[in-house]
XYZ file of C-alpha atoms in Angstrom:
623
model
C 13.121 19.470 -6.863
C 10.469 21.776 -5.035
C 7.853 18.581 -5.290
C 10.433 17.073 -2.518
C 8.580 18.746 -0.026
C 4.921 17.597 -1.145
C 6.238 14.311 -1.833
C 8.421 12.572 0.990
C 6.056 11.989 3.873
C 7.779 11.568 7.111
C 12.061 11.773 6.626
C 11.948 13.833 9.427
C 9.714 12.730 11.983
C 11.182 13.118 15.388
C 11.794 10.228 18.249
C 9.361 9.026 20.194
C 10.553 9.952 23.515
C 11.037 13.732 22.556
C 8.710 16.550 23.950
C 5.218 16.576 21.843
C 3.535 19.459 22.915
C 0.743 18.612 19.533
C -1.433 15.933 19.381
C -1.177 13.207 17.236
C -4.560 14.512 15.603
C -5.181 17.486 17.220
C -4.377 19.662 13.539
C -6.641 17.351 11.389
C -9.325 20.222 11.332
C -7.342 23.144 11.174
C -5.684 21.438 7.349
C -7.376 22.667 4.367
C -10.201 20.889 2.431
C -9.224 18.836 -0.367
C -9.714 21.132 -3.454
C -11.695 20.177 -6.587
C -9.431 21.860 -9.732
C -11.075 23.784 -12.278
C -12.666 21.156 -15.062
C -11.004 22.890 -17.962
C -7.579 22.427 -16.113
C -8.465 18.304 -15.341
C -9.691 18.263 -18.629
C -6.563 19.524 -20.396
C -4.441 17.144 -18.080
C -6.746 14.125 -18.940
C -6.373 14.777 -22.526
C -2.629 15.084 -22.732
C -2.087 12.206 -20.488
C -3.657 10.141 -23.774
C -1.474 11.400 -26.809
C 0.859 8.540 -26.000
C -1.487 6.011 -26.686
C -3.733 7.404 -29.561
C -3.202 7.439 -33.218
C -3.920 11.090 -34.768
C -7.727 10.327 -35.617
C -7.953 8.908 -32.626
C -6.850 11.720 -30.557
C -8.851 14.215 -32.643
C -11.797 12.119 -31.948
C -10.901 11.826 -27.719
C -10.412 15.895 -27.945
C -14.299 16.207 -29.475
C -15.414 13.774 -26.552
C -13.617 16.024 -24.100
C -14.707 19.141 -25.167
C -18.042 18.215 -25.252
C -17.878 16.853 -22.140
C -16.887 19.803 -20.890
C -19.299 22.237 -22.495
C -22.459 19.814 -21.375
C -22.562 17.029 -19.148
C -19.402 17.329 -17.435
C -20.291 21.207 -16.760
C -23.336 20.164 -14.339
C -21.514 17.337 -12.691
C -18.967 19.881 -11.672
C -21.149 22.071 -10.386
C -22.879 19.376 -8.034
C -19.143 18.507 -7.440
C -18.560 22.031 -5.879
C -21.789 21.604 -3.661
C -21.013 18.245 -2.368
C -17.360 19.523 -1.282
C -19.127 22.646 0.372
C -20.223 20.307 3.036
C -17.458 17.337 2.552
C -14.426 18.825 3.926
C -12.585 16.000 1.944
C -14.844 15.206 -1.283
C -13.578 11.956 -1.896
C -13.202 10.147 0.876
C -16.518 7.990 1.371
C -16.404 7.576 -2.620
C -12.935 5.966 -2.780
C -13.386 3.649 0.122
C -16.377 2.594 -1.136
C -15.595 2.023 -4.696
C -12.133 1.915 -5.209
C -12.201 -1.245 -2.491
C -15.419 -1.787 -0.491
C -17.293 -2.549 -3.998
C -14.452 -5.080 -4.994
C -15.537 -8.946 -4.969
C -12.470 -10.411 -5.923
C -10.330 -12.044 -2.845
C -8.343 -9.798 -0.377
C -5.609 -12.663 0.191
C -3.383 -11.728 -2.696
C -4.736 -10.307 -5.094
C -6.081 -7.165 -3.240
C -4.141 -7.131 0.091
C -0.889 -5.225 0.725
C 2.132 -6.865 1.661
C 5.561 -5.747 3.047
C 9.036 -5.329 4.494
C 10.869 -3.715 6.791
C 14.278 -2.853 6.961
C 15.229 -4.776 9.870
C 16.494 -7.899 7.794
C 19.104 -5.893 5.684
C 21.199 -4.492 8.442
C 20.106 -6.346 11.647
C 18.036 -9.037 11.604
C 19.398 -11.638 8.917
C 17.271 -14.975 8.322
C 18.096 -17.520 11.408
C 16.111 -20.379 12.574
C 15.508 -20.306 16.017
C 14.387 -16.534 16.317
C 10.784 -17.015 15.066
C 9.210 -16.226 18.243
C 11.743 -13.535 19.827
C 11.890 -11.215 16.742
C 7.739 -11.534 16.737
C 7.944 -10.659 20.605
C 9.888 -7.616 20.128
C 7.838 -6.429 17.005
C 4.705 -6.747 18.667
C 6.045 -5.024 21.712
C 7.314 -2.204 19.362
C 4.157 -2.267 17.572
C 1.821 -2.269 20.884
C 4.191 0.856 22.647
C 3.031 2.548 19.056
C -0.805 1.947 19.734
C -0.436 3.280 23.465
C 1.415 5.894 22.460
C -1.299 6.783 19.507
C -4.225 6.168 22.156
C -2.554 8.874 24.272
C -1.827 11.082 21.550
C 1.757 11.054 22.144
C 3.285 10.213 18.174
C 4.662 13.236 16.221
C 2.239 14.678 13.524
C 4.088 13.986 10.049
C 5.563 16.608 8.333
C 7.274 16.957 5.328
C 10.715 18.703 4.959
C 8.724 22.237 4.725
C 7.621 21.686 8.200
C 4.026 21.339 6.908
C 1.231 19.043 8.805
C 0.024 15.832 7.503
C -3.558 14.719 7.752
C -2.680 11.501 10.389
C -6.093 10.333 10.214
C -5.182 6.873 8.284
C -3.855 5.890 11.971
C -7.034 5.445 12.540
C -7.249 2.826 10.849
C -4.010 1.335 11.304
C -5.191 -0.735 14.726
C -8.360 -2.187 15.645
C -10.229 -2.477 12.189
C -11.404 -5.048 10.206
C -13.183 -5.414 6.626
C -16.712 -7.423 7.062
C -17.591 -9.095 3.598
C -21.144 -8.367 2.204
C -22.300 -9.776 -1.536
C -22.148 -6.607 -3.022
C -20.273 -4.404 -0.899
C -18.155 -4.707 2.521
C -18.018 -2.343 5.178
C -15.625 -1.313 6.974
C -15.325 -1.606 11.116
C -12.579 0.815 13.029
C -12.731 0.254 16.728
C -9.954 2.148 17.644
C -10.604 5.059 20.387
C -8.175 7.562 21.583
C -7.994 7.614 25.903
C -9.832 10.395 25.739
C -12.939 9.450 23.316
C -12.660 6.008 25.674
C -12.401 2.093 25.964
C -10.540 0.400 23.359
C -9.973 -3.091 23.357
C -5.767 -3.762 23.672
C -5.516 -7.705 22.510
C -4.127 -9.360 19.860
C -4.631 -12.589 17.588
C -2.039 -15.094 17.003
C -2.579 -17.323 14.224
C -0.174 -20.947 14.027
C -0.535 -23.697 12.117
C -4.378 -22.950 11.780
C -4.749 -22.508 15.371
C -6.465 -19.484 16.765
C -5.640 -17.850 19.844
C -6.537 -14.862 22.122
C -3.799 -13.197 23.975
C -3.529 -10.400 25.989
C -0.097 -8.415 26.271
C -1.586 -5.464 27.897
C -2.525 -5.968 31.526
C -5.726 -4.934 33.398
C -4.564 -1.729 34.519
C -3.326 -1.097 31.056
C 0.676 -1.804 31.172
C 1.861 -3.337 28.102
C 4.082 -6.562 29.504
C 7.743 -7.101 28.860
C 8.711 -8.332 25.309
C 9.802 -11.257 27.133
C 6.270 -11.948 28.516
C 5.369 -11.790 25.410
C 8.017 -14.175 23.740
C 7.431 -16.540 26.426
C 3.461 -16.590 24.878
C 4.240 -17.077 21.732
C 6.240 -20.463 22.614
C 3.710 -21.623 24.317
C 1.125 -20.844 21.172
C 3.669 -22.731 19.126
C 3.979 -25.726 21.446
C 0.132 -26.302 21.790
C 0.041 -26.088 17.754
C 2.229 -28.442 16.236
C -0.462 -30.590 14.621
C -2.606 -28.735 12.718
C -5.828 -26.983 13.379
C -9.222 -25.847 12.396
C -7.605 -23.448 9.485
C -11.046 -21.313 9.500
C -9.114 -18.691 8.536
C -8.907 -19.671 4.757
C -12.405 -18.581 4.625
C -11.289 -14.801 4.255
C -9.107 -15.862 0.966
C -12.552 -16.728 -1.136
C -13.997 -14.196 -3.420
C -16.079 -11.601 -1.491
C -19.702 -13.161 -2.312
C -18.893 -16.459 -1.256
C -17.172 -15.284 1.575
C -19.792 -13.278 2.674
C -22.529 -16.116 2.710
C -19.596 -18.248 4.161
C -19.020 -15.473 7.015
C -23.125 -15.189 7.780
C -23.488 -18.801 8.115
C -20.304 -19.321 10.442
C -21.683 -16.706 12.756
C -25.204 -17.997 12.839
C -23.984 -21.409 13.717
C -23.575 -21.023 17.445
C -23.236 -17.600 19.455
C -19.783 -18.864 20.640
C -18.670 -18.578 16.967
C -19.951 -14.605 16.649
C -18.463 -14.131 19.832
C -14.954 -15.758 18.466
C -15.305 -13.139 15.239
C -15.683 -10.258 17.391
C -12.640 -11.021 19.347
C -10.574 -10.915 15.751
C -12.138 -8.239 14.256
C -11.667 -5.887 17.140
C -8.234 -6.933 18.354
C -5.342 -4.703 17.568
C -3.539 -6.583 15.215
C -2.754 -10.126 14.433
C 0.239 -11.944 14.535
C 1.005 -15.328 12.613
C 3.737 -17.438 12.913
C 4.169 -18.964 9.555
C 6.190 -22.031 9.478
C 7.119 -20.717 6.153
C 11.297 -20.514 5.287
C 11.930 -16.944 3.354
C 15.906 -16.406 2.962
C 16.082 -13.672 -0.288
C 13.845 -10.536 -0.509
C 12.342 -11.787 -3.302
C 10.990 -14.647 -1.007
C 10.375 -12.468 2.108
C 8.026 -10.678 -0.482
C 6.241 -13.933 -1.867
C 5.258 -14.834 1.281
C 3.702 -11.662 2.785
C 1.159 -11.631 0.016
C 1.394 -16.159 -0.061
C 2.236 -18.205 2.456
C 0.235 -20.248 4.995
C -3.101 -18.886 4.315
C -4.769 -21.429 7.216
C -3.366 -18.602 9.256
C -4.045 -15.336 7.763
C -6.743 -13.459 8.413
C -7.249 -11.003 5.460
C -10.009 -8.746 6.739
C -7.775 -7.267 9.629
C -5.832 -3.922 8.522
C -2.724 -4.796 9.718
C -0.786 -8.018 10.927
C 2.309 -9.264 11.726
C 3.925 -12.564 9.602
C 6.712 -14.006 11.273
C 8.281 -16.867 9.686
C 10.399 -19.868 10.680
C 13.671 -18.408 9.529
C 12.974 -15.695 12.043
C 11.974 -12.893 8.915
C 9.109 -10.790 9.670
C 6.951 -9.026 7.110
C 3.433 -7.704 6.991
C 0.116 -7.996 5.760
C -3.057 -5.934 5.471
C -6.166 -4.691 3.941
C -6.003 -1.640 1.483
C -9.032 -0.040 1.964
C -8.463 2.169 5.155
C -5.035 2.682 4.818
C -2.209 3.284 2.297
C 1.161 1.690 2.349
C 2.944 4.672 4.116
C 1.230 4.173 6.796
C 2.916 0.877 7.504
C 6.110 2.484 6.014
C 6.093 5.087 8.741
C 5.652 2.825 11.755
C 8.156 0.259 10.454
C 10.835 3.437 9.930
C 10.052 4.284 13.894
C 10.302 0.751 14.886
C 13.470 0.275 12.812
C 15.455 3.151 14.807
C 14.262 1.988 17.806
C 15.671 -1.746 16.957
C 18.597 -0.162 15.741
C 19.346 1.481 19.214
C 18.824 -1.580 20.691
C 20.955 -4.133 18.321
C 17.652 -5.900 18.038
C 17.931 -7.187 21.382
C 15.250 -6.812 23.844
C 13.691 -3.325 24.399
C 13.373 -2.167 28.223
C 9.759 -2.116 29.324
C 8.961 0.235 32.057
C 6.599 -2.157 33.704
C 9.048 -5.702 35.120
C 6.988 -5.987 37.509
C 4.432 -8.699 38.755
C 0.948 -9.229 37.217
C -1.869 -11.434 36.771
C -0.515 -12.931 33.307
C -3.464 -14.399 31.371
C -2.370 -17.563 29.419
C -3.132 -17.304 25.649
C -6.898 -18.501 24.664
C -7.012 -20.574 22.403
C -10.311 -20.197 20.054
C -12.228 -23.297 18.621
C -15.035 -22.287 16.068
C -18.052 -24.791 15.819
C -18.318 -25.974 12.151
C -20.978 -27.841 9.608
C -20.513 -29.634 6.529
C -21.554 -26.166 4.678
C -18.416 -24.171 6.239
C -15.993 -27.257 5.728
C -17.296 -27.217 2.228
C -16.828 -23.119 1.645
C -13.462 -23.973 3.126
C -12.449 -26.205 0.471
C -14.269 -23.835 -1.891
C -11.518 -20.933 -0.373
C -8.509 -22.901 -0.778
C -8.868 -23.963 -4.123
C -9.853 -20.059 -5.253
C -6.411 -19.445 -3.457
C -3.900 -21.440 -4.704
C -4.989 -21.033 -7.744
C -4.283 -17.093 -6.986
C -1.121 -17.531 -5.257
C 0.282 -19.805 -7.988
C -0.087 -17.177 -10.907
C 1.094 -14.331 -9.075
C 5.067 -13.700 -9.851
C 6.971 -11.714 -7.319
C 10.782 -10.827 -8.139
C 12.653 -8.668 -5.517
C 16.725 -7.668 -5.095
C 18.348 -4.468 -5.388
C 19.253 -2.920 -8.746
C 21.061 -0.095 -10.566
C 24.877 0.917 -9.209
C 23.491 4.211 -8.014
C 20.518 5.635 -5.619
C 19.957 8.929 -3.917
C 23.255 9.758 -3.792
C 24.450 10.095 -7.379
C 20.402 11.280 -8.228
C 21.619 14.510 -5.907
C 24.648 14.988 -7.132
C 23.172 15.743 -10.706
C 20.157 17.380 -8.975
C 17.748 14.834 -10.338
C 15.016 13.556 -8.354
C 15.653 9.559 -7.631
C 12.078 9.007 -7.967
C 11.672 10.766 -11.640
C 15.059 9.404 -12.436
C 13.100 5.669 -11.671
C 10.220 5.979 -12.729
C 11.298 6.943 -16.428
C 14.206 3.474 -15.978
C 10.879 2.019 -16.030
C 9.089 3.721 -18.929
C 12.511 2.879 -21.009
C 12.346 -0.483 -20.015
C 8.702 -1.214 -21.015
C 9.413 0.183 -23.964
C 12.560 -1.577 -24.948
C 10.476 -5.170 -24.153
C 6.713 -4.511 -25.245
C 7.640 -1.530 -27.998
C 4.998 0.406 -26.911
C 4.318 3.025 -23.848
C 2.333 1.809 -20.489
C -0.278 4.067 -18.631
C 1.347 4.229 -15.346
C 0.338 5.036 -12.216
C 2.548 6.704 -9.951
C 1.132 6.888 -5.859
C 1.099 10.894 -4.886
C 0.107 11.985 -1.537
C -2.356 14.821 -0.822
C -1.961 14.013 3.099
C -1.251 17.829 3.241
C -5.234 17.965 3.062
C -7.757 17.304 5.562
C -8.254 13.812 5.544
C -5.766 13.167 2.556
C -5.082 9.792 0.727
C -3.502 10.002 -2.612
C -3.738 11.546 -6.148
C -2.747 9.848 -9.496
C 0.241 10.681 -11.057
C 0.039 9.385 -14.994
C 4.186 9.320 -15.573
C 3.705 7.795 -18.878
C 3.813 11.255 -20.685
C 4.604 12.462 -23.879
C 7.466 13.800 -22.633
C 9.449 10.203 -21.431
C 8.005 8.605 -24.481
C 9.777 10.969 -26.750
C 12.459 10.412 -24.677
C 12.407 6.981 -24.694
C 12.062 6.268 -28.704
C 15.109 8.295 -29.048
C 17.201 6.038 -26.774
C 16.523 3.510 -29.190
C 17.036 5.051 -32.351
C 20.321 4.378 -33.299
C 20.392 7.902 -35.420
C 19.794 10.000 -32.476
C 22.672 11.746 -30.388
C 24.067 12.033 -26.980
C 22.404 15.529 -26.556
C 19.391 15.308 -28.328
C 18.558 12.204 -26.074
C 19.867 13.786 -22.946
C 18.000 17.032 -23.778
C 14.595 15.076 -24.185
C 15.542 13.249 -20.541
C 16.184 16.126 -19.084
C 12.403 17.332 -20.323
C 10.831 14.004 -18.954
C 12.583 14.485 -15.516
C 11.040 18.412 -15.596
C 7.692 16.857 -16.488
C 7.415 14.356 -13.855
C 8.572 16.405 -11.265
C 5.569 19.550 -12.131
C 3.327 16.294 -12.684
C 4.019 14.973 -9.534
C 3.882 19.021 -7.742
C 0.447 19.500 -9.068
C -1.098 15.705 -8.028
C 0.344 16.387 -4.630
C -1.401 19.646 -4.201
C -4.671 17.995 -5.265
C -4.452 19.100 -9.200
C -4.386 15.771 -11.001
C -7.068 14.999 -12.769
C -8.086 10.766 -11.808
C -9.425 11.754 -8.384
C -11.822 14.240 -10.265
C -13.163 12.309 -13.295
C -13.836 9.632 -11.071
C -16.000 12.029 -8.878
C -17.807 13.029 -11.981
C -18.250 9.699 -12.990
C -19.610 8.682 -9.010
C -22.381 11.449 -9.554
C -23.664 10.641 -12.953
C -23.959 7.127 -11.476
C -25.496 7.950 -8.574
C -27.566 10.688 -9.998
C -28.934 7.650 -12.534
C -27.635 9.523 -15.444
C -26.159 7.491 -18.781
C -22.338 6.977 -18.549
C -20.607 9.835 -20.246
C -19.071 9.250 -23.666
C -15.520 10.345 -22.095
C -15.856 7.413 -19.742
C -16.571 5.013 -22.641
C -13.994 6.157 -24.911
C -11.286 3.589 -25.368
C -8.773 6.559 -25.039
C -9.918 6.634 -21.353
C -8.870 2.665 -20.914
C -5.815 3.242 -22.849
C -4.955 5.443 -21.053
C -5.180 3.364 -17.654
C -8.948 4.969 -16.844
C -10.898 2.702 -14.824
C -8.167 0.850 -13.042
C -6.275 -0.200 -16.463
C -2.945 0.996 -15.898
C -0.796 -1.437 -17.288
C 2.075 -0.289 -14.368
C 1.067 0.285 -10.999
C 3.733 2.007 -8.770
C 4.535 3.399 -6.117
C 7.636 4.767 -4.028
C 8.103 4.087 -0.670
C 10.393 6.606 0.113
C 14.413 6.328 1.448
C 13.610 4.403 5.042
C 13.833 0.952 3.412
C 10.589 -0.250 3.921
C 9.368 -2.052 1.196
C 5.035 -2.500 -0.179
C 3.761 -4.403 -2.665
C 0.305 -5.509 -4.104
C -1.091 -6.985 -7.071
C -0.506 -5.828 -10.733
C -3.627 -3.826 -11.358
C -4.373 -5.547 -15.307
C -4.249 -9.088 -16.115
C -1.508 -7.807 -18.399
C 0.306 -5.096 -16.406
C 3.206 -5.210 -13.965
C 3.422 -3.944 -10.339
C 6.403 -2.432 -9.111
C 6.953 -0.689 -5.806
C 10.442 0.492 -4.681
C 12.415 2.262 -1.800
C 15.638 4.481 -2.824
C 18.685 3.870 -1.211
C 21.681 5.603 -1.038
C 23.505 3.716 -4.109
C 20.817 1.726 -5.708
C 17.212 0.759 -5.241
C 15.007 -2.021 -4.315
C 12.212 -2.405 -5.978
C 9.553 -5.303 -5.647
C 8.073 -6.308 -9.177
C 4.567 -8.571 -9.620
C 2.681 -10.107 -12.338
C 0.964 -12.637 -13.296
C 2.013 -15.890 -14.806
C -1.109 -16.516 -17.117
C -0.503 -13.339 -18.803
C 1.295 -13.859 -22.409
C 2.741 -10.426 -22.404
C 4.332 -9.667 -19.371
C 7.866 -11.384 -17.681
C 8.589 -9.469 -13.908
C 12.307 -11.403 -14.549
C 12.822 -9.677 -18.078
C 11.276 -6.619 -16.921
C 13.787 -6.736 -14.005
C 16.443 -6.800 -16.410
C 15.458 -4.367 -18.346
C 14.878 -1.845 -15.786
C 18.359 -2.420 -14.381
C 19.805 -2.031 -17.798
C 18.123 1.328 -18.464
C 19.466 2.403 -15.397
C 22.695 1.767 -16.740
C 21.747 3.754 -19.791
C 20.775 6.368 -17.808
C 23.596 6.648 -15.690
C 25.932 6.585 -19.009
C 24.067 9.404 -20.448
C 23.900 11.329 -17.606
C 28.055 10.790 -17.336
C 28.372 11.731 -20.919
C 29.536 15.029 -22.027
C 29.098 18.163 -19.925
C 28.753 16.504 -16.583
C 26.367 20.331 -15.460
C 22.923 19.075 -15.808
């Protein structure tokens, strides 16, 4: 299990109240560049990661493609590759912002936006009516101590279990940021400062019940008020919104050219209105308080990609969803952060709750201050935003009703039992879930599997293709009635040892999606014809493109749980945490699609974690 230490981001990360001596981001420029592999070793991976999906002709005809690739075209892209990472510390960076989500014009709200959970409502915080506004008190006072404690430097760097630094620049933009739509491409807008680079603004946003308000939970002389102070806000949002209000916030649930002209015209309308967008998109977070009744994960889930969406805002990075039954989840854009990000503060938000009992956290500042009453904000409208409004709703319900989300624990074993055989939980999962494709669709699925490469300056993530040859050997042999015990627990035993070198060499930057897609980003931008590898169908087949049929990810042991949209009309999502004796993953797809069925999918993964667990047990027990 030596990818263990490339993979699991932050198991370790210390308490925030012990002694930092290192700045949050003060080893971002000492980490190495992010390395571009050698094209005949991203070629060979590209071309084995297709067997599974090609006849024999066809493969023989995707290995000419590749080869010629590499002897012609591909050569010379590679070389202006190496030049452009000479003077890009991280190569990819500005490319996959841009075009992996700045160039998207389909909605944010739920199709493209990440949702999630944290732990909090297994083990402390169960659903209750009544708690709606404490629980979002003390989660934005958590979350608000976390943005001081960034501004100042003062958080841990991540680590993994090697002791090795993690690029922490996604923090930046965790707080403070906000996606602007254009009509062919959004930008992105991080106001977030460190105390030393200088002023930051330190409000927040609470939607309710379409209402818009301006609060401000950190005084004038920058102490961040009680979480009582704060509670005590937040009732008196919710009093002054029980009938409904303007909703302009549905306007950010429209596709992104729409929503774009929608967004000009709003903030042409009357300088009050621009000034009313600047206070959203440069507050810290937002909170909504979604009169919304989640009491199973499953639902908790739903509703942090659904729910009220006349009080969302889906440019803003991060925000807080608090719902009537007193569950809180999250929701956020994708592009300048990954899911771990939220994963990471909700695991040091969790301890710190469960220290407390969930009860009120002690604020070093009781004292007296100048409270400023929540704002609320009133937008001036015309007949041309009420319209785009209407426009907005329609293109989201129609969204949020064909989008399936099923969520609840499965499998009688986790992390524990995974160790005890020495088998990574994660490899052990992921291949449950190329068995259970299998066993419903009879065919393998180009996967993706999230890897980090955070151990790089300015590191996002890597590819991992986990449908290999390997696990689909593996997998026609558990159902082929002729084969035995140990010739199908010899070929698992393979697929686990191929995952876990696949998943080694994406972590240390040697997959090979991040690199074709550079290739493909100069020819494009160097006006050159598309490559014939980029038009082969063995390149969508093979998930190329943004067709992988699954889209996964793990978010580690904490119990934190992400989710976003199947990536194909006809794929599945699935994003998991691994507990200690079983796992919860979150499963999505879509309900026009005539292939897929996230409830018989569910099934089937937890049965072929029973099969694996049986043929694990069977026999010599010494794996």
């Amino acid at each position: 299990m030596k990818w263990l230490n490339c993979y699991v981001r932050t198991m370790n990360t210390a308490s925030l109240k012990s002694s930092n001596k290192e700045g949050t981001f003060q080893l971002e420029d000492s980490l190495p560049p992010l390395p571009v592999p050698p094209l005949e070793k991203t070629l060979q991976k590209y071309l084995e990661s297709t067997k599974p999906f090609l006849t024999k002709d066809e493969f023989d005809n995707t290995r000419r493609i590749v080869t010629e690739f590499g002897e012609g075209i591909g050569k010379e892209l590679h070389k202006k590759l190496l030049e452009r990472a000479r003077t890009h510390k991280n190569w990819v960076e500005q490319w996959w912002e841009d075009y992996a989500y700045l160039h998207t014009r389909s909605p944010l709200a739920v199709q493209c936006n990440m949702g999630g959970m944290p732990p909090c409502h297994d083990n402390i915080w169960p659903p209750l009516e009544g708690t709606q506004c404490e629980r979002a008190a003390i989660l934005a006072w958590y979350t608000l101590d976390y943005f001081q404690k960034m501004r100042r430097e003062q958080l841990p760097v991540d680590r993994n279990r090697a002791g090795q630094a993690f690029s922490m620049n996604q923090l930046r933009g965790l707080f403070n940021c906000t996606r602007i739509p254009g009509e062919t491409r959004d930008q992105l807008l991080r106001y977030f400062k460190l105390e030393s680079e200088g002023l930051c603004s330190n409000h927040v946003v609470v939607f309710s019940n379409g209402h818009i308000f301006l609060m401000r939970p950190i005084d004038d002389k920058d102490r961040l008020l009680p979480a009582q102070e704060i509670y005590r806000q937040l009732c008196h949002i919710k009093k002054l919104s029980t009938t409904r209000g303007q909703g302009i916030g549905v306007l950010t649930a429209d596709d992104r050219p729409s929503f774009a002209k929608a967004y000009q015209h709003l903030r042409a309308l009357d300088p009050v209105n621009a000034s009313h967008l600047d206070t959203i998109e440069q507050s810290v977070f937002i909170i909504s308080l979604d009169d919304g009744t989640p009491k199973t994960h499953s639902e908790y889930m739903e509703q942090s990609l659904k729910g009220d969406v006349y009080s969302r805002w889906a440019e803003k990075s991060y925000g807080l969803l608090c719902f009537k039954t007193g569950i809180v989840t999250c929701n956020g854009d994708h592009a300048p952060i990954d899911g771990m990000t939220i994963v990471n503060l909700n695991k040091i938000i969790h301890d710190q709750l469960i220290q407390t009992a969930g009860r009120w956290p002690t604020s070093e500042f009781m004292g007296f201050t100048n409270y400023q009453a929540p704002k609320e904000l009133f937008f001036t409208v015309d007949e041309k935003i009420l319209k785009a409004m209407e426009k907005a709703y329609s293109t989201y319900t129609a969204n949020a009703a064909n989008l399936v989300v099923l969520s609840s624990r499965c499998g009688a074993f986790g992390k524990q039992w995974c160790k005890k055989f020495k088998l990574h939980p994660d490899s052990v999962f992921q291949l449950a879930l190329q068995l259970a494709y299998y066993m419903l669709h009879h065919k393998p699925a180009a996967t993706y599997e999230t890897a980090t490469t955070r151990q790089f300056y300015h590191g996002r993530t890597e590819t991992l293709r986990s449908c290999t040859s390997e696990a689909v050997q593996w997998c026609q042999a558990m159902l082929d009635p002729s084969r035995s015990v140990s010739e199908r627990k010899a070929l698992f035993l393979t697929a686990i040892k191929k995952h876990d070198e696949n998943m080694t060499m994406a972590c240390y930057g040697e997959g090979c999606d991040r690199h074709l897609f550079g290739l493909q980003i100069i020819a494009m931008e160097e006006g050159l014809p598309v490559p014939a590898l980029y038009t082969d169908p063995a390149y969508t087949k093979s998930g190329g493109g943004g067709n992988f049929i699954l889209s996964t990810s793990c978010a580690g042991y904490s119990g934190s749980l992400g989710e976003v949209a199947p990536m194909c009309d006809d794929g599945y999502a699935v994003f998991y945490t691994i507990a200690d004796n079983n796992f919860l993953p979150c499963m999505l797809s879509f309900k026009s699609s005539k292939e897929t069925d996230v409830k018989r999918f569910f099934v089937a993964v937890n049965a072929s974690l029973v099969d694996i667990q049986n043929l694990v047990m069977t026999g010599d027990p010494k794996l």
